[in-house]
Coordinates of C-alpha atoms in Angstrom, one line a residue:
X1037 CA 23.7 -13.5 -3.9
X1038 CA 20.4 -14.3 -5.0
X1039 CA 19.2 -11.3 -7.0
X1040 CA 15.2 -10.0 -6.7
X1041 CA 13.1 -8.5 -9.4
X1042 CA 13.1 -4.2 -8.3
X1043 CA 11.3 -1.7 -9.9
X1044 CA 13.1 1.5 -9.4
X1045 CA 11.2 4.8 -9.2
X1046 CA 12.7 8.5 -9.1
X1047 CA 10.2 11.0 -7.0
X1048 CA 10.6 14.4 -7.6
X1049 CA 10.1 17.4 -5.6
X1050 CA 7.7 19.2 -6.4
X1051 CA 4.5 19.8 -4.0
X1052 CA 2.5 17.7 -6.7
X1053 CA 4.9 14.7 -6.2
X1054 CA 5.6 15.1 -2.4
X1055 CA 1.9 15.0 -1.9
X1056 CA 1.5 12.0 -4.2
X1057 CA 4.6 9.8 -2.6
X1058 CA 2.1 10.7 0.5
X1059 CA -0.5 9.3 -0.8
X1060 CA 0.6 6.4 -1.9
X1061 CA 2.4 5.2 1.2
X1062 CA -1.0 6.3 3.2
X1063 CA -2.9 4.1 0.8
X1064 CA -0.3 1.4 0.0
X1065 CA -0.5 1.6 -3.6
X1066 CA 1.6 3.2 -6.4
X1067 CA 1.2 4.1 -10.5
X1068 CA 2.7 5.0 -13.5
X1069 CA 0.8 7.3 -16.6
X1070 CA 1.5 4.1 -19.2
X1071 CA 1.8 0.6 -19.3
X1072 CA 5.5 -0.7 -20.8
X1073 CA 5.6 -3.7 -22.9
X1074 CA 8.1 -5.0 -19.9
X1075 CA 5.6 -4.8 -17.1
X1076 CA 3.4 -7.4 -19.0
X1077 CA 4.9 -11.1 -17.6
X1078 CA 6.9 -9.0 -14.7
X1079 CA 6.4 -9.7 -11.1
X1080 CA 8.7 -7.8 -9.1
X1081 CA 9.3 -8.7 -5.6
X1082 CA 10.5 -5.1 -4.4
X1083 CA 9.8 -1.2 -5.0
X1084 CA 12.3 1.3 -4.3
X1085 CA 11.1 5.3 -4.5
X1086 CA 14.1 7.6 -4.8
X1087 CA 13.9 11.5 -3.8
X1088 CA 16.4 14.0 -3.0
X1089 CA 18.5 13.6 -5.7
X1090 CA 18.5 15.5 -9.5
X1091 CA 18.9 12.5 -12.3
X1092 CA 19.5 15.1 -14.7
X1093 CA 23.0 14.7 -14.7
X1094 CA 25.6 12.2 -16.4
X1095 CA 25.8 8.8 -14.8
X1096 CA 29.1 9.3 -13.3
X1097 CA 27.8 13.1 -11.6
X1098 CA 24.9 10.6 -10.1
X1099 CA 27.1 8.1 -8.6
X1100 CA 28.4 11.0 -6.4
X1101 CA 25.3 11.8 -4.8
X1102 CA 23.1 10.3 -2.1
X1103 CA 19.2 10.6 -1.7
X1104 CA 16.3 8.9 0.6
X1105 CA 15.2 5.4 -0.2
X1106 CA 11.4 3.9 0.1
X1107 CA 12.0 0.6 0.4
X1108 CA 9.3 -1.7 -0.3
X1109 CA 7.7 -4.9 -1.0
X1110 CA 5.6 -5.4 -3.8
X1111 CA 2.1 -6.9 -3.5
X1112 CA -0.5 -8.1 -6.0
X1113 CA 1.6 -7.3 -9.2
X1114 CA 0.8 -4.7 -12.5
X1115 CA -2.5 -4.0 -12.9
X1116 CA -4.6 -1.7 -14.9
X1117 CA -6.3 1.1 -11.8
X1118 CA -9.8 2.2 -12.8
X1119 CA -10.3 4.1 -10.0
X1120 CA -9.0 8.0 -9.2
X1121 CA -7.1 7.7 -6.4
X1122 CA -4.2 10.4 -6.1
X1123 CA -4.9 14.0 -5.3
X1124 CA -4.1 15.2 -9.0
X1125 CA -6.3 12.6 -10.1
X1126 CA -8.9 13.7 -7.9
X1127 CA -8.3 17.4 -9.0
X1128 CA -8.5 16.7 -12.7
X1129 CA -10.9 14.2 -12.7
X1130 CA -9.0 11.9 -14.8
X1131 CA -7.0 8.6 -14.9
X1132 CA -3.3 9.9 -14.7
X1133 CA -1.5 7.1 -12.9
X1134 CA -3.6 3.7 -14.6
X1135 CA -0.8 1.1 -14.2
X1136 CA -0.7 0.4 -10.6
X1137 CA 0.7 -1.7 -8.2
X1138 CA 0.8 -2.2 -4.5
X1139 CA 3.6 -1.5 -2.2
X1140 CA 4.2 -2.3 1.5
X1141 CA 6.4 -0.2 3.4
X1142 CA 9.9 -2.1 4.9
X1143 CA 11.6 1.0 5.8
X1144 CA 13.1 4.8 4.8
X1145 CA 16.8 5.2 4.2
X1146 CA 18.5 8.5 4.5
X1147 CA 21.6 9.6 2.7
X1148 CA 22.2 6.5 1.1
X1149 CA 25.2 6.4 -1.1
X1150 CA 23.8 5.9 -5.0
X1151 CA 27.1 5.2 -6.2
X1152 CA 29.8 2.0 -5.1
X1153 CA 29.6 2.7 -1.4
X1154 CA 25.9 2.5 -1.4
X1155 CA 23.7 -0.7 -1.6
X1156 CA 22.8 -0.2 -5.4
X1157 CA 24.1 -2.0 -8.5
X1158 CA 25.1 0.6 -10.8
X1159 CA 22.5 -0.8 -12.9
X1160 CA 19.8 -0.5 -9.5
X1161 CA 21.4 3.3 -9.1
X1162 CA 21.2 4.2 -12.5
X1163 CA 17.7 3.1 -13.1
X1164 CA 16.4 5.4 -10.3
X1165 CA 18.4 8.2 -12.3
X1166 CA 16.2 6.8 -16.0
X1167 CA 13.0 7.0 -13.9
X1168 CA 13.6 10.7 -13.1
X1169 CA 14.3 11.4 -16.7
X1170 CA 11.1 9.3 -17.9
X1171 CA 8.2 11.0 -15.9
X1172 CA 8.7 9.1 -13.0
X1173 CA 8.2 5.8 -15.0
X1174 CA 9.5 2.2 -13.1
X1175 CA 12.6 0.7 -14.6
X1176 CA 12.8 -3.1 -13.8
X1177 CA 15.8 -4.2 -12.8
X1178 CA 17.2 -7.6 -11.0
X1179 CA 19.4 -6.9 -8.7
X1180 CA 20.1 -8.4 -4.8
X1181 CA 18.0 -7.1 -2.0
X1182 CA 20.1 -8.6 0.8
X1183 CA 22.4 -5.1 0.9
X1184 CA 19.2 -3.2 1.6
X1185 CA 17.5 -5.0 4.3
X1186 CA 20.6 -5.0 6.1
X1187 CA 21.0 -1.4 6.1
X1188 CA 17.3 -1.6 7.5
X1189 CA 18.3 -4.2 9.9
X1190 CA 15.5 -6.7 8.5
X1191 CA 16.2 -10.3 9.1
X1192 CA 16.1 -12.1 5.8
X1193 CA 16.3 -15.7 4.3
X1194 CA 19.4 -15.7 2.0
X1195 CA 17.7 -18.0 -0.3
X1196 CA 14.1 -16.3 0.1
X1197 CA 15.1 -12.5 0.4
X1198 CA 11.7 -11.5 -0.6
X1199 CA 9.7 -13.3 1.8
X1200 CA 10.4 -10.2 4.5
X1201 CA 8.4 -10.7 7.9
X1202 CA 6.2 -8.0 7.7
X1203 CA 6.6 -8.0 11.8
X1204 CA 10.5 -7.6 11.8
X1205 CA 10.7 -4.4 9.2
X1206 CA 10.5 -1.1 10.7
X1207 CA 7.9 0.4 8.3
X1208 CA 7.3 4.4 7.9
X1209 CA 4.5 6.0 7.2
X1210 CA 3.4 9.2 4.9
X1211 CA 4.4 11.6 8.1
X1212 CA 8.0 10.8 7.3
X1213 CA 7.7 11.9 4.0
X1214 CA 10.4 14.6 3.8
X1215 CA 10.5 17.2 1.0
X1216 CA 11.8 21.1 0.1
X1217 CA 8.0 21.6 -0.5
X1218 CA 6.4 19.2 1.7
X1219 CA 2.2 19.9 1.7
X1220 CA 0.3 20.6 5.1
X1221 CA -1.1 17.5 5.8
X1222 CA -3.5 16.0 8.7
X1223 CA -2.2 12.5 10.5
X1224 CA -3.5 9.8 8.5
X1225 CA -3.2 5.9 8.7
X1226 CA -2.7 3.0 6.0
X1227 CA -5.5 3.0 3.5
X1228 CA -6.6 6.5 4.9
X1229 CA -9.4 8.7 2.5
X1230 CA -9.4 12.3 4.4
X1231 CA -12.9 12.6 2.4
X1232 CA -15.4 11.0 5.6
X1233 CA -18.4 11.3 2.6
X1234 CA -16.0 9.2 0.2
X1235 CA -14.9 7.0 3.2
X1236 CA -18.6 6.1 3.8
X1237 CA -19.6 5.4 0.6
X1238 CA -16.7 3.3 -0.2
X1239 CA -17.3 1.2 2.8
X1240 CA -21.4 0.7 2.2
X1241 CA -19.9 -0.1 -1.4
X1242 CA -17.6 -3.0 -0.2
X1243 CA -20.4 -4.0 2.3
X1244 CA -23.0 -3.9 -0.8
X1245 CA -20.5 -6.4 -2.8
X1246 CA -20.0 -9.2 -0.1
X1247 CA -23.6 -8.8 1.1
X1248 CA -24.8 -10.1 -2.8
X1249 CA -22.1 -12.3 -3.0
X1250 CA -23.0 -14.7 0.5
X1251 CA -26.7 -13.8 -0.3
X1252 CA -25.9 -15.4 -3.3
X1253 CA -24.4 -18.5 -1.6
X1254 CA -27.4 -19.2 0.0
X1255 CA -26.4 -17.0 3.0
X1256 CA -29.0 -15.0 5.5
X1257 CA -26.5 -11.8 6.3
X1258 CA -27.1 -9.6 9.1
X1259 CA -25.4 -6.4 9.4
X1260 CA -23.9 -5.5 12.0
X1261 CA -20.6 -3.0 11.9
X1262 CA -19.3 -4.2 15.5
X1263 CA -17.4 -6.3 16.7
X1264 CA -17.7 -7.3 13.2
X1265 CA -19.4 -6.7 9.7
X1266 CA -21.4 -8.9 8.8
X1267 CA -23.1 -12.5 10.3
X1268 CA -23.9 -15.0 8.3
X1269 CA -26.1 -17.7 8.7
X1270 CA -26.9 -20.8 6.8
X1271 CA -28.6 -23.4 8.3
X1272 CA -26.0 -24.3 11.4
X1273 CA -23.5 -22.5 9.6
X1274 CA -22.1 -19.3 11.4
X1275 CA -19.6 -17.1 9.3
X1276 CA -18.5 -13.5 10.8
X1277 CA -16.8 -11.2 8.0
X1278 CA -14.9 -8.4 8.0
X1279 CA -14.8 -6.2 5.3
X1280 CA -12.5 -3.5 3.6
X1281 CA -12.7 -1.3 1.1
X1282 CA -10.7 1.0 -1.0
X1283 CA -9.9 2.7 -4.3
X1284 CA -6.1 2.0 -3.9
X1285 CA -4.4 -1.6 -4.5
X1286 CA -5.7 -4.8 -2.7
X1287 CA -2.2 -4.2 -0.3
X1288 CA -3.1 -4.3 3.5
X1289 CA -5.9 -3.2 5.7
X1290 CA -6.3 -1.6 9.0
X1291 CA -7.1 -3.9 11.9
X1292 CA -7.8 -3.0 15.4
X1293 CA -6.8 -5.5 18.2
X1294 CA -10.1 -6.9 18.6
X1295 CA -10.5 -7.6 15.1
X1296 CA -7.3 -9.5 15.1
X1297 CA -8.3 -11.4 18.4
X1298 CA -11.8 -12.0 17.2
X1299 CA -10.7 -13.7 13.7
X1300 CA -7.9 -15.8 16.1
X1301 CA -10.3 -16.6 18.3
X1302 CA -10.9 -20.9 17.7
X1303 CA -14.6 -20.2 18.6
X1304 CA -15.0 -18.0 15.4
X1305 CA -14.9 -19.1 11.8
X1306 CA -14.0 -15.6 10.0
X1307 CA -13.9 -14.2 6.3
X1308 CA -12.2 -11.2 5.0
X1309 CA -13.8 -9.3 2.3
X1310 CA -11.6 -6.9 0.4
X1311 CA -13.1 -4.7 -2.4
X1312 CA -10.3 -2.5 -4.0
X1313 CA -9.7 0.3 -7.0
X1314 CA -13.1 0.8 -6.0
X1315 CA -14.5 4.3 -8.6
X1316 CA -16.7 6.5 -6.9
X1317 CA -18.4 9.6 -8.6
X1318 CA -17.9 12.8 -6.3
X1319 CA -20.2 15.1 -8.6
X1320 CA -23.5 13.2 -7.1
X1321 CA -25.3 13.9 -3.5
X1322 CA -24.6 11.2 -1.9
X1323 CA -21.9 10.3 -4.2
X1324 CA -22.2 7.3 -6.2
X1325 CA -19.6 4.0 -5.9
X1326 CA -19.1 1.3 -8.6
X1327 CA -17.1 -1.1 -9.8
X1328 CA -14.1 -2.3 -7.7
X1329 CA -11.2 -6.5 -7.4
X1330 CA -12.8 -8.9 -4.8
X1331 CA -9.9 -10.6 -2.7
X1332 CA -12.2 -12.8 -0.7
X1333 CA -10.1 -15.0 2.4
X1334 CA -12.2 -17.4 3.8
X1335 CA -11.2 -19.4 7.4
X1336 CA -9.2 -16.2 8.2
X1337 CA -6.5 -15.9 10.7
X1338 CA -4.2 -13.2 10.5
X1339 CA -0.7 -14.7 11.2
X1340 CA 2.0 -12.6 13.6
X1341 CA 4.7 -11.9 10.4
X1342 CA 1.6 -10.2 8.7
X1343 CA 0.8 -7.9 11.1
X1344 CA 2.6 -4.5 12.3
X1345 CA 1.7 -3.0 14.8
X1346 CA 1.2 1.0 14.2
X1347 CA 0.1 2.5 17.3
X1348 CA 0.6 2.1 20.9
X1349 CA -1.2 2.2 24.4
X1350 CA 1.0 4.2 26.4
X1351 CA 0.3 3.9 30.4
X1352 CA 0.7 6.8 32.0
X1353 CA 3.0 7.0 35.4
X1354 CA 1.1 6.7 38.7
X1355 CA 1.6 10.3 39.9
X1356 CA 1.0 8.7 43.3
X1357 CA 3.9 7.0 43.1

């Protein structure tokens, strides 16, 4: 089987760490408090976060137990965050989790075996158990993904494991986030900042940075927040953009249906704007933005594997019926 690049994560339980795992499946991104001399040329195709389980215990003690998987797909690579982006960050007001990456949640898997019976390598299992022991830190490891996704019940390419159909994997989201000291929390959705004065300004900052950047392309840009962002103009030229921001990794955005049919629509030539790891200054009234990775598509058309669908219309019945 062909074997994938993982990085291998233990979660612990405490509230700090429940809310964080949280957090970072909200806001699709995840981060370690230092950068290892093996993340430097790594590009791992997969993320698994591990809770449930204590590592500290002998290998062979490990192999016995079971704990709850996070399977995911990692986008974008390593890269050095700027921005403070978990709660504990937040808090302390201080970089605690720089080297980041961003992670797309493929699905959660419960009581899965960590030793033989399971889908791990002992390698994969005993990584998860060195994470736990190491702060939390990501262990690399290479090992075959094939196992996993079909205990999720994703279809995969043998040859292409990593190339998962974002439209054919169950996904979870933070609400499914289990823990012995799981935090209150409020329903949230991908990307979500609970802070609506934090929201704003990191939206009028995204808005800010593709504004100078068509103005700068000779662009006349007209703002217009629905059905999209902004129109721009240039001569004949028409070009509608949508744009995202967020202080997390550049991973996946929220899109409502008409956003989706708009950019699909033949009629409609359609950028997307992303601005993420965006820093913003909470200790200012309003508070102050800066900084943040452009991920600019132009010609935009969201394709059917890249999308997932994460809420539903639900007709009620006809009580006349």
């Amino acid at each position: 089987m062909k074997s994938s690049t993982f990085v291998m994560v233990h979660v612990g339980q405490s509230t700090e760490s429940q809310r964080n795992l949280e957090h970072g499946i909200d806001t699709l991104s995840w981060g370690f408090p230092e950068k290892k001399p093996e993340y430097d040329d790594a590009t791992p195709e997969f993320a698994l976060l591990a809770t449930g389980a204590s590592p500290r215990v002998q290998l062979e003690d490990w192999l016995q137990k079971t704990a709850t998987l996070y399977l995911f797909q990692v986008r974008g690579g390593f890269y050095e965050g700027r921005a403070w982006h978990w709660p504990d960050e937040e808090a302390e007001r201080r970089l605690k989790y720089p080297q980041r990456f961003g992670i797309e949640p493929l699905a959660k898997l419960e009581n899965v075996p960590l030793g033989p019976q399971g889908p791990l390598t002992e390698a994969g299992s005993d990584a998860i158990r060195r994470s736990g022991t190491d702060r939390g830190m990501g262990k690399l490891v290479q090992m075959p993904a094939q196992r996993l996704l079909e205990l999720a019940g994703i279809p995969f390419d043998p040859d292409q494991p990593e190339a998962v159909p974002l439209d054919k994997s169950p996904g979870f989201t933070a609400d499914q986030v289990e823990g012995k000291k799981k935090p209150q929390r409020r329903r949230r959705g991908a990307g979500y900042i609970s802070d609506p004065k934090k929201r704003k300004a990191i939206e009028e900052h995204a808005e800010h940075l593709a504004t100078i950047h068509y103005e700068a392309q000779g662009w006349t840009v007209e703002k217009l927040g629905k059905p999209y962002d902004l129109r721009c103009t240039r001569g004949t030229e028409e070009r509608h953009v949508e744009v995202k921001g967020t202080t997390g990794a550049p991973t996946s955005v929220e899109l409502t249906i008409n956003e989706v049919l708009h950019a699909r629509d033949k009629d409609n030539t359609v950028d997307l704007y992303v601005v993420s790891d965006i820093r913003v200054d909470t200790t200012t009234d309003p508070y102050t933005p800066s900084e943040g990775t452009i991920s600019h598509y132009t010609s935009w058309e969201p394709a059917d594997e890249d999308l997932r669908p994460r809420k539903y219309e639900y007709r009620l019945p006809d009580p006349t019926a």
